Short mmCIF file of C-alpha atoms and ligand atoms in Angstrom, two decimals:
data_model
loop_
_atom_site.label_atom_id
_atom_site.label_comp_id
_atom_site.label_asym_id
_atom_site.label_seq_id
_atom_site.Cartn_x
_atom_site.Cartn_y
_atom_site.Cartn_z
CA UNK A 65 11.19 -1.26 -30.27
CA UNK A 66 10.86 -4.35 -27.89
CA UNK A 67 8.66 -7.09 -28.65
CA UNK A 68 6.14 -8.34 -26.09
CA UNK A 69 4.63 -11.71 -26.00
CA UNK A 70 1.32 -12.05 -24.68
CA UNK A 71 -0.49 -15.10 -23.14
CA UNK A 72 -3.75 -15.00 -21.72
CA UNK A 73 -3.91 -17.35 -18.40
CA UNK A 74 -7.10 -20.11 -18.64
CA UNK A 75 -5.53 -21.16 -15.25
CA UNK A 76 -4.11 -19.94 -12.74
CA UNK A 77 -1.81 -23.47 -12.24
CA UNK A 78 -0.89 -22.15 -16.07
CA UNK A 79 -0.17 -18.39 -15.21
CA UNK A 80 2.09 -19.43 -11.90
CA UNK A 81 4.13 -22.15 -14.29
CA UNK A 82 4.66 -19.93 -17.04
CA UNK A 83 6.24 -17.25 -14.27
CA UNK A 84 8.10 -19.94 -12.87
CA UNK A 85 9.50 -21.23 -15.89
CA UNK A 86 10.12 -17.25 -17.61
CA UNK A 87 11.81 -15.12 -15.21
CA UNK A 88 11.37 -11.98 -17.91
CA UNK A 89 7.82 -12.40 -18.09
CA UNK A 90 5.49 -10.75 -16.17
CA UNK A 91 1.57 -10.99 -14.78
CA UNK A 92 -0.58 -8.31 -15.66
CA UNK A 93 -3.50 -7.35 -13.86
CA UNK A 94 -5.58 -4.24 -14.34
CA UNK A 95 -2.48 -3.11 -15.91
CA UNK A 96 -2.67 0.94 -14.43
CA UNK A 97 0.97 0.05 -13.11
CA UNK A 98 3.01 -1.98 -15.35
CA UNK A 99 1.92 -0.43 -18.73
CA UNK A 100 2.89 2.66 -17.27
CA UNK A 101 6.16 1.33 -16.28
CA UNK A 102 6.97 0.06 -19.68
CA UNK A 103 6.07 3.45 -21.09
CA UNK A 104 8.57 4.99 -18.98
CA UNK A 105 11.09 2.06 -19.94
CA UNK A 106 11.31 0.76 -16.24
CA UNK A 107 9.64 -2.49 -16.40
CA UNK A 108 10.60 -4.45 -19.76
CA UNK A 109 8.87 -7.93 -19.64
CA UNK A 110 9.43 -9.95 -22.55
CA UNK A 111 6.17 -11.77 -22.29
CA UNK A 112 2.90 -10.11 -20.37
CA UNK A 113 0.44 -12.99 -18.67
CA UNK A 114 -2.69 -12.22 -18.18
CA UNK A 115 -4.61 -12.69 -15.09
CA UNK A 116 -7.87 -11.21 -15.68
CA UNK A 117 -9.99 -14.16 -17.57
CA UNK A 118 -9.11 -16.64 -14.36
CA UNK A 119 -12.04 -17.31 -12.81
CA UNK A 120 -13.08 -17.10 -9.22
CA UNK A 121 -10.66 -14.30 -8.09
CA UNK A 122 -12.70 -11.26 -8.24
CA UNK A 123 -15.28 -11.71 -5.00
CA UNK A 124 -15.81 -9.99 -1.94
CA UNK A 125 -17.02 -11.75 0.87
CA UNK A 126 -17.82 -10.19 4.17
CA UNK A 127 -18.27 -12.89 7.05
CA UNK A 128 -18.70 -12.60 10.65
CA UNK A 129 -14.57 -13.08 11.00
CA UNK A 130 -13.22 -11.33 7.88
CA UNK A 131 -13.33 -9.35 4.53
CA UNK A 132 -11.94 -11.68 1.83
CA UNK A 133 -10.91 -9.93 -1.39
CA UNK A 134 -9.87 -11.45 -4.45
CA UNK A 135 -6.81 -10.81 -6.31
CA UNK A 136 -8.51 -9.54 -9.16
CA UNK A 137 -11.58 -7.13 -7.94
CA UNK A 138 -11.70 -3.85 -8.81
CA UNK A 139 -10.68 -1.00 -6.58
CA UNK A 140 -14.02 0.64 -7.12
CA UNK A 141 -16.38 -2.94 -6.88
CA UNK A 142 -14.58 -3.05 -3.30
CA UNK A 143 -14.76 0.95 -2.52
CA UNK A 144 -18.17 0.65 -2.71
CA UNK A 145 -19.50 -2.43 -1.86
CA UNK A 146 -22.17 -1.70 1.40
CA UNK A 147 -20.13 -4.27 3.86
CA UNK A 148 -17.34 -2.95 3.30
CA UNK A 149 -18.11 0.76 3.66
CA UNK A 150 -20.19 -0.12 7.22
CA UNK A 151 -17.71 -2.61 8.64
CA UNK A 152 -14.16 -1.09 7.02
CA UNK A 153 -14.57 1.93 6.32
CA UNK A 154 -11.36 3.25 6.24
CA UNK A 155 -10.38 0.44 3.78
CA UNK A 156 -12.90 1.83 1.64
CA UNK A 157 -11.97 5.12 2.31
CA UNK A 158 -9.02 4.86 1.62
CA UNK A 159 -9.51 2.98 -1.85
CA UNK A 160 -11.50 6.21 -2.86
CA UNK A 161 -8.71 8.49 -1.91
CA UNK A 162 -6.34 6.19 -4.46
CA UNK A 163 -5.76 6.90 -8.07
CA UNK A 164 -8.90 8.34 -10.29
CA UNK A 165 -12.53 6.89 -11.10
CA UNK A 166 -11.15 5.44 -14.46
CA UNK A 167 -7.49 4.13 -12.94
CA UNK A 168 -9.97 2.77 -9.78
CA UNK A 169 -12.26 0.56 -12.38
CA UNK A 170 -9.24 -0.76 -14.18
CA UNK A 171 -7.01 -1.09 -10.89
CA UNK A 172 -7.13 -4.78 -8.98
CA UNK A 173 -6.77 -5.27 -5.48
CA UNK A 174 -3.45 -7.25 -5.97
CA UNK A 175 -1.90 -4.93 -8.48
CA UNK A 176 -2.54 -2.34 -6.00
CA UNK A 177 -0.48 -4.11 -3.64
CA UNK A 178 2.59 -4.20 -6.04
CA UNK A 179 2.62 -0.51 -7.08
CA UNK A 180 6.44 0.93 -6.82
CA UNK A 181 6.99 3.97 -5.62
CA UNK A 182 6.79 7.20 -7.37
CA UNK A 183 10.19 8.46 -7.25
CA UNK A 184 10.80 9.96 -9.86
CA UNK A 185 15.00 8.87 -10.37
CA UNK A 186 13.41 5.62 -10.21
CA UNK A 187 10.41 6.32 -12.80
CA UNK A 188 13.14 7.72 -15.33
CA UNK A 189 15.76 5.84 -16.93
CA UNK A 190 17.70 8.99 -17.85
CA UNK A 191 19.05 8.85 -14.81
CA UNK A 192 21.90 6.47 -13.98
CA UNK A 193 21.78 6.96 -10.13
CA UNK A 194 19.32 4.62 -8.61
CA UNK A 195 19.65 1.69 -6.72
CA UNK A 196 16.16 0.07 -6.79
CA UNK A 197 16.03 0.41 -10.94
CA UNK A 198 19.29 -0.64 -11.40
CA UNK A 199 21.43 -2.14 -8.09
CA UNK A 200 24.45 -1.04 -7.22
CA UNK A 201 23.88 2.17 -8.82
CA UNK A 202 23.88 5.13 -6.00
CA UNK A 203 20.76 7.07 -5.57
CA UNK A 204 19.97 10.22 -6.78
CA UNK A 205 17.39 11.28 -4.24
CA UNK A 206 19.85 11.35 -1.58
CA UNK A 207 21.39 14.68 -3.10
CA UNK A 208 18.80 15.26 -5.14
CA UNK A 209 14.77 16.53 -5.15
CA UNK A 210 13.53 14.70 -2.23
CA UNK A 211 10.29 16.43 -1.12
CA UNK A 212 8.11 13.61 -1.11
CA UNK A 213 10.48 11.09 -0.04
CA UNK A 214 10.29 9.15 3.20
CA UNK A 215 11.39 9.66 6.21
CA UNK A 216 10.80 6.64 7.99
CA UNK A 217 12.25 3.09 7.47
CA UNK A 218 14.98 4.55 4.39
CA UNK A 219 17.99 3.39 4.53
CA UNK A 220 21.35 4.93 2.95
CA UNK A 221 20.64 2.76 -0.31
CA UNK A 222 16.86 4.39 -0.85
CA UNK A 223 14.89 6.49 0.50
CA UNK A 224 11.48 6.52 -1.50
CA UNK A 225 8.16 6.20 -0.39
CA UNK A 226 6.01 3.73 -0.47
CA UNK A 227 3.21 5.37 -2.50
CA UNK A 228 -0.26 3.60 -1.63
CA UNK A 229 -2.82 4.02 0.57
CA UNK A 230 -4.90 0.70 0.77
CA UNK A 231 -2.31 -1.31 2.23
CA UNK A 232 -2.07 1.72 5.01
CA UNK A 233 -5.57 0.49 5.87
CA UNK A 234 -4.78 -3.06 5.40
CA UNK A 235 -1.59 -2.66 7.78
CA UNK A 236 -3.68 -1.09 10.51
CA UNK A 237 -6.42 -4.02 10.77
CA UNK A 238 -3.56 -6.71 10.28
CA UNK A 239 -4.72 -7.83 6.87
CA UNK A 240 -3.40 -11.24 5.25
CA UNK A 241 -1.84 -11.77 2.25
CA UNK A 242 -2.88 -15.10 0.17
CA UNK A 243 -0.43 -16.55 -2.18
CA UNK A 244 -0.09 -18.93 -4.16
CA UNK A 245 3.04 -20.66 -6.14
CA UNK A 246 5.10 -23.60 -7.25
CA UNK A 247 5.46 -25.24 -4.05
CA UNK A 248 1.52 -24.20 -2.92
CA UNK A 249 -0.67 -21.64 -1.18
CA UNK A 250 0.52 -19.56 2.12
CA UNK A 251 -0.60 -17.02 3.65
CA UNK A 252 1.60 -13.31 4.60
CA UNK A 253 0.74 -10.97 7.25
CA UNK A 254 0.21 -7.61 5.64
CA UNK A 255 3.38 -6.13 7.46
CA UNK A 256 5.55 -8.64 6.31
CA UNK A 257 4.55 -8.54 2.71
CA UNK A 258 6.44 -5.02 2.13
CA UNK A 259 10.33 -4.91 2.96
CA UNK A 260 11.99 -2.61 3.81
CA UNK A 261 15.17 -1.11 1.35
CA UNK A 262 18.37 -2.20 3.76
CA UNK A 263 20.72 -2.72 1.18
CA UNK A 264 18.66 -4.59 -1.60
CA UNK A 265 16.17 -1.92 -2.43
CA UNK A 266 15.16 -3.81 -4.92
CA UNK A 267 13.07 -6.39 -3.43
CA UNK A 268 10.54 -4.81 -2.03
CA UNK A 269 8.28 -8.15 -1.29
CA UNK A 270 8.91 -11.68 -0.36
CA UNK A 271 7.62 -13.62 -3.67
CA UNK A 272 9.59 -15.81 -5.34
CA UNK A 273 9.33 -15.88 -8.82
CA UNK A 274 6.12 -17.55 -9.73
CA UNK A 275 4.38 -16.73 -6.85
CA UNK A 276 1.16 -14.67 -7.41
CA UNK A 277 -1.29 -12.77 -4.71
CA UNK A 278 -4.71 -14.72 -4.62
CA UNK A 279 -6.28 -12.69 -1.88
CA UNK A 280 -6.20 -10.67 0.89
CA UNK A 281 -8.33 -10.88 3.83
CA UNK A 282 -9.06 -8.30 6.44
CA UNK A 283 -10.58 -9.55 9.94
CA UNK A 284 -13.33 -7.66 11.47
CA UNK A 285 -12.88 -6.11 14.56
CA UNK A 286 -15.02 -2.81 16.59
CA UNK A 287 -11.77 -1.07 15.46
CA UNK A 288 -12.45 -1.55 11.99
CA UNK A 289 -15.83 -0.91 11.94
CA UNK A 290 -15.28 2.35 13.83
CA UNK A 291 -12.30 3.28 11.53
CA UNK A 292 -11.32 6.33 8.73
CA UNK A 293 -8.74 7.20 6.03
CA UNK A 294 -7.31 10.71 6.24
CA UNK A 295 -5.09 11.80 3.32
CA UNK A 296 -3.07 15.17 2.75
CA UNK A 297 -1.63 15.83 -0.28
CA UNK A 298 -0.86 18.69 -2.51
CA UNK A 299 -4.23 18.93 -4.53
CA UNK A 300 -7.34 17.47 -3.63
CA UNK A 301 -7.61 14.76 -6.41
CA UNK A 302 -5.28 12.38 -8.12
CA UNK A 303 -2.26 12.72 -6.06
CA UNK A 304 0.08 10.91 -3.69
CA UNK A 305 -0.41 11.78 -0.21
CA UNK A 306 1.87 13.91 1.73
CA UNK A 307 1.72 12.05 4.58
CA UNK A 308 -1.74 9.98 5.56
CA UNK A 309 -3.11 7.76 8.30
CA UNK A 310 -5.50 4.72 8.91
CA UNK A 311 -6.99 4.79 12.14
CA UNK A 312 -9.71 3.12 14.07
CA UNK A 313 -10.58 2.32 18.00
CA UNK A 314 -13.54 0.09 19.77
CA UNK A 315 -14.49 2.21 23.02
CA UNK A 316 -15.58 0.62 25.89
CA UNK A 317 -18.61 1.50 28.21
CA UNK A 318 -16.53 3.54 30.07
CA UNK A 319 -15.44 6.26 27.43
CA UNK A 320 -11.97 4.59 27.35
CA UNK A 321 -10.02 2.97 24.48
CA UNK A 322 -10.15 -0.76 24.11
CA UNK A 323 -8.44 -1.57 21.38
CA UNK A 324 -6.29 1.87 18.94
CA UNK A 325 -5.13 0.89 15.58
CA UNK A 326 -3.22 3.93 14.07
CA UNK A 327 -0.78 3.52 10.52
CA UNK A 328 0.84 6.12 8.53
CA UNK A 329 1.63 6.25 4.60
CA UNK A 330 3.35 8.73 2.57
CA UNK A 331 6.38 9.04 5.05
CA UNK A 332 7.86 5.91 5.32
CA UNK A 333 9.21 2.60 2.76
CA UNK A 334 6.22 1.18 3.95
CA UNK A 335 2.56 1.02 4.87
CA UNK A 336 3.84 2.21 9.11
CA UNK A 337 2.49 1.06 11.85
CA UNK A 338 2.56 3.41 14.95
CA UNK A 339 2.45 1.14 18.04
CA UNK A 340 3.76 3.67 20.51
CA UNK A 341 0.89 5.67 19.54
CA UNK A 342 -1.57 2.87 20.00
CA UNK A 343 0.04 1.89 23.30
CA UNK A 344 -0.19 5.65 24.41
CA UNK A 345 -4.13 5.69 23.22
CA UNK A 346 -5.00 2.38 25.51
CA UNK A 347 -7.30 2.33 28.90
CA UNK A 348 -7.40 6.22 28.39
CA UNK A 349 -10.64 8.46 27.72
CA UNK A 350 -11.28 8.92 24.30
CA UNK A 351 -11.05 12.81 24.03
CA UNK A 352 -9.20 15.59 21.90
CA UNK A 353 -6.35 15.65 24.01
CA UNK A 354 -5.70 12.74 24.28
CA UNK A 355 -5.79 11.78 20.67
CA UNK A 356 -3.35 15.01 19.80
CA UNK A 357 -1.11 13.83 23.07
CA UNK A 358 -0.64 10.41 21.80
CA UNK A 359 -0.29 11.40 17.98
CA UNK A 360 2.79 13.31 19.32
CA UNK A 361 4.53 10.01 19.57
CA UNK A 362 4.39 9.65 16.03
CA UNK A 363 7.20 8.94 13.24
CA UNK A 364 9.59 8.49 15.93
CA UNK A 365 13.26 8.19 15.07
CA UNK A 366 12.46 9.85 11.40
CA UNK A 367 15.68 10.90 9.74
CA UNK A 368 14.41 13.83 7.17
CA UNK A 369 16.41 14.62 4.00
CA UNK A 370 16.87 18.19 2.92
CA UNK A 371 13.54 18.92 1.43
CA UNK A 372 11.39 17.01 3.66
CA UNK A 373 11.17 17.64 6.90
CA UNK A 374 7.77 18.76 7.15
CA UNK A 375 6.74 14.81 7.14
CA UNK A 376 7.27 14.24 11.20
CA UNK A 377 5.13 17.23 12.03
CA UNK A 378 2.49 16.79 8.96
CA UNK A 379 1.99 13.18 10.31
CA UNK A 380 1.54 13.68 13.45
CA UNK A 381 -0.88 16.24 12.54
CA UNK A 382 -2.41 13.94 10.25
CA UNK A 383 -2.90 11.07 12.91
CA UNK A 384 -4.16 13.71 15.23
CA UNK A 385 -6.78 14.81 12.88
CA UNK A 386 -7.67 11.05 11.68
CA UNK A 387 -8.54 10.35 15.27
CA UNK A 388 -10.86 13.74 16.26
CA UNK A 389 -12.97 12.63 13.11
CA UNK A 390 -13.99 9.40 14.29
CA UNK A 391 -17.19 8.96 15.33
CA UNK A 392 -16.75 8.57 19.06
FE1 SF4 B 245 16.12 5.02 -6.64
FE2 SF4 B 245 15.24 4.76 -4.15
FE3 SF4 B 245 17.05 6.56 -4.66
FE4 SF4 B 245 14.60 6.88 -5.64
S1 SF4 B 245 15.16 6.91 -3.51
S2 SF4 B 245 16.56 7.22 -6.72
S3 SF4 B 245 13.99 4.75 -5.98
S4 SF4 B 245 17.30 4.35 -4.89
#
């Protein structure tokens, strides 16, 4: 048995000291990830801190400039909130593809953003081999089952996936991350907040201990508001996607592209960004072919494992197909 302090947070000067000062403790949001890692016996905090009574970190405001979303609102309060749905819809979209109903009105926005990956060497302690659980270790993915794994951005250390699909949205409209800690508040564009595995697979963000998400903000943008989620996966409900993409484009008078935003997740160690196959989308009519013509430019340079190979194709595929739905 291991023994768990709890503290509830009045403050959130009170919740960052107390992670500061207590490396083993941890902060606990809606809670659908980190209970479920202690269950499994990867996460073992010594003392939980709860987030969820501070005040003033669960609203959504839409402006002319920007979504800002607190730390602490529900997947399913920002799902369907009206703004967001009209003016991001694949950030909504893609918060309904997430999880289930019940998991969604428990989940928060910044727990969301530190979900670990689904591997499951990593989700079982069982086994010895794996390097983000326990450094140094090997990983048994390498040799091992490694269907879902990515196939993008691994490295010879790790090769999991990252296993979200709001911060594939978030990535595509260049999102910001708001944080706040010991030495004060900054601010973290989306891409930056997830690292990739290089040899230290496992730090996968760039918070120091203490440091807690207070927001993130999404600016608005004709891309955004013409925008959509597409994820394939193995069933239709509750499960990771097989591969996935964020997309969204402003057309111009002319029929042509103005401005592509394209992202993949479910392939790579990270929310991916596809520039080449926004760069490929630019100044050209918006039209079928083009859409599957520039899609073919996607997951460049992927290095698949064994049992994966049918990410590249199933991504490109899946950007392809993200595209031809948008409302053009
Ligand atoms: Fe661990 Fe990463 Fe290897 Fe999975 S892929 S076993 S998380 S090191």
């Amino acid at each position: 048995m291991h023994a768990i302090d709890y503290l509830r947070a009045d403050t959130l000067e009170t919740a960052i000291e107390t992670l500061r000062d207590d490396p083993s403790s941890a902060p606990l949001g809606g809670g659908t990830t980190l209970i479920d890692l202690m269950k499994c016996g990867v996460a073992q905090p010594s003392r939980l801190i709860d987030l969820t009574h501070l005040p003033g970190l669960n609203t959504i405001v839409a402006s002319e400039s920007a979504l800002l979303v607190g730390a602490l609102a529900r997947m399913s309060d920002v799902q369907a909130h009206p703004e967001v749905q009209q003016r991001w819809p694949a950030v909504s979209e893609a918060l309904l593809r997430g999880a289930s109903q019940q998991l969604r009105n428990m989940a928060t926005i910044g727990g969301n953003l530190m979900q670990r990956t689904r591997c499951g060497y990593f989700r079982d302690p069982t086994f010895s081999e794996c390097n983000k659980r326990s450094p140094g270790s090997g990983c048994a993915a390498l040799n091992g089952e490694n269907r879902g794994h990515a196939v993008l951005g691994t490295s010879d250390h790790c090769i999991a996936t990252y296993p979200g699909d709001l911060a594939v949205a978030l990535v595509a409209f260049d999102a910001m991350v708001h944080i706040l800690g010991p030495d004060g508040p900054r601010t973290v564009p989306i891409d930056d907040f997830f690292l990739l595995p290089g040899d230290t697979p496992e730090q996968e963000h760039p918070l120091s201990q203490g440091e807690l998400i207070t927001a993130v903000e999404v600016p608005a943008s004709p891309a955004a508001r013409r925008s959509r989620y597409l994820k394939v996966r193995d069933r239709v409900s509750y499960e990771f996607a097989a591969a996935s993409a964020a997309v969204g484009l402003e057309i111009a008078d002319d029929g042509t592209v103005a401005d592509a935003r394209v992202a993949l997740g479910g392939v790579a160690a990270k929310p991916w960004r596809e520039p080449a196959v926004e760069a490929a989308l630019l100044g050209r009519p918006a039209v079928p072919e083009l859409f599957r013509e520039a899609a073919a430019l996607a997951a460049s340079g992927a290095r698949p494992w064994q049992h994966n190979a049918y990410k590249v194709e199933l991504a490109r595929r899946t950007a392809a197909r993200a595209l031809m739905t948008l409302p053009l």
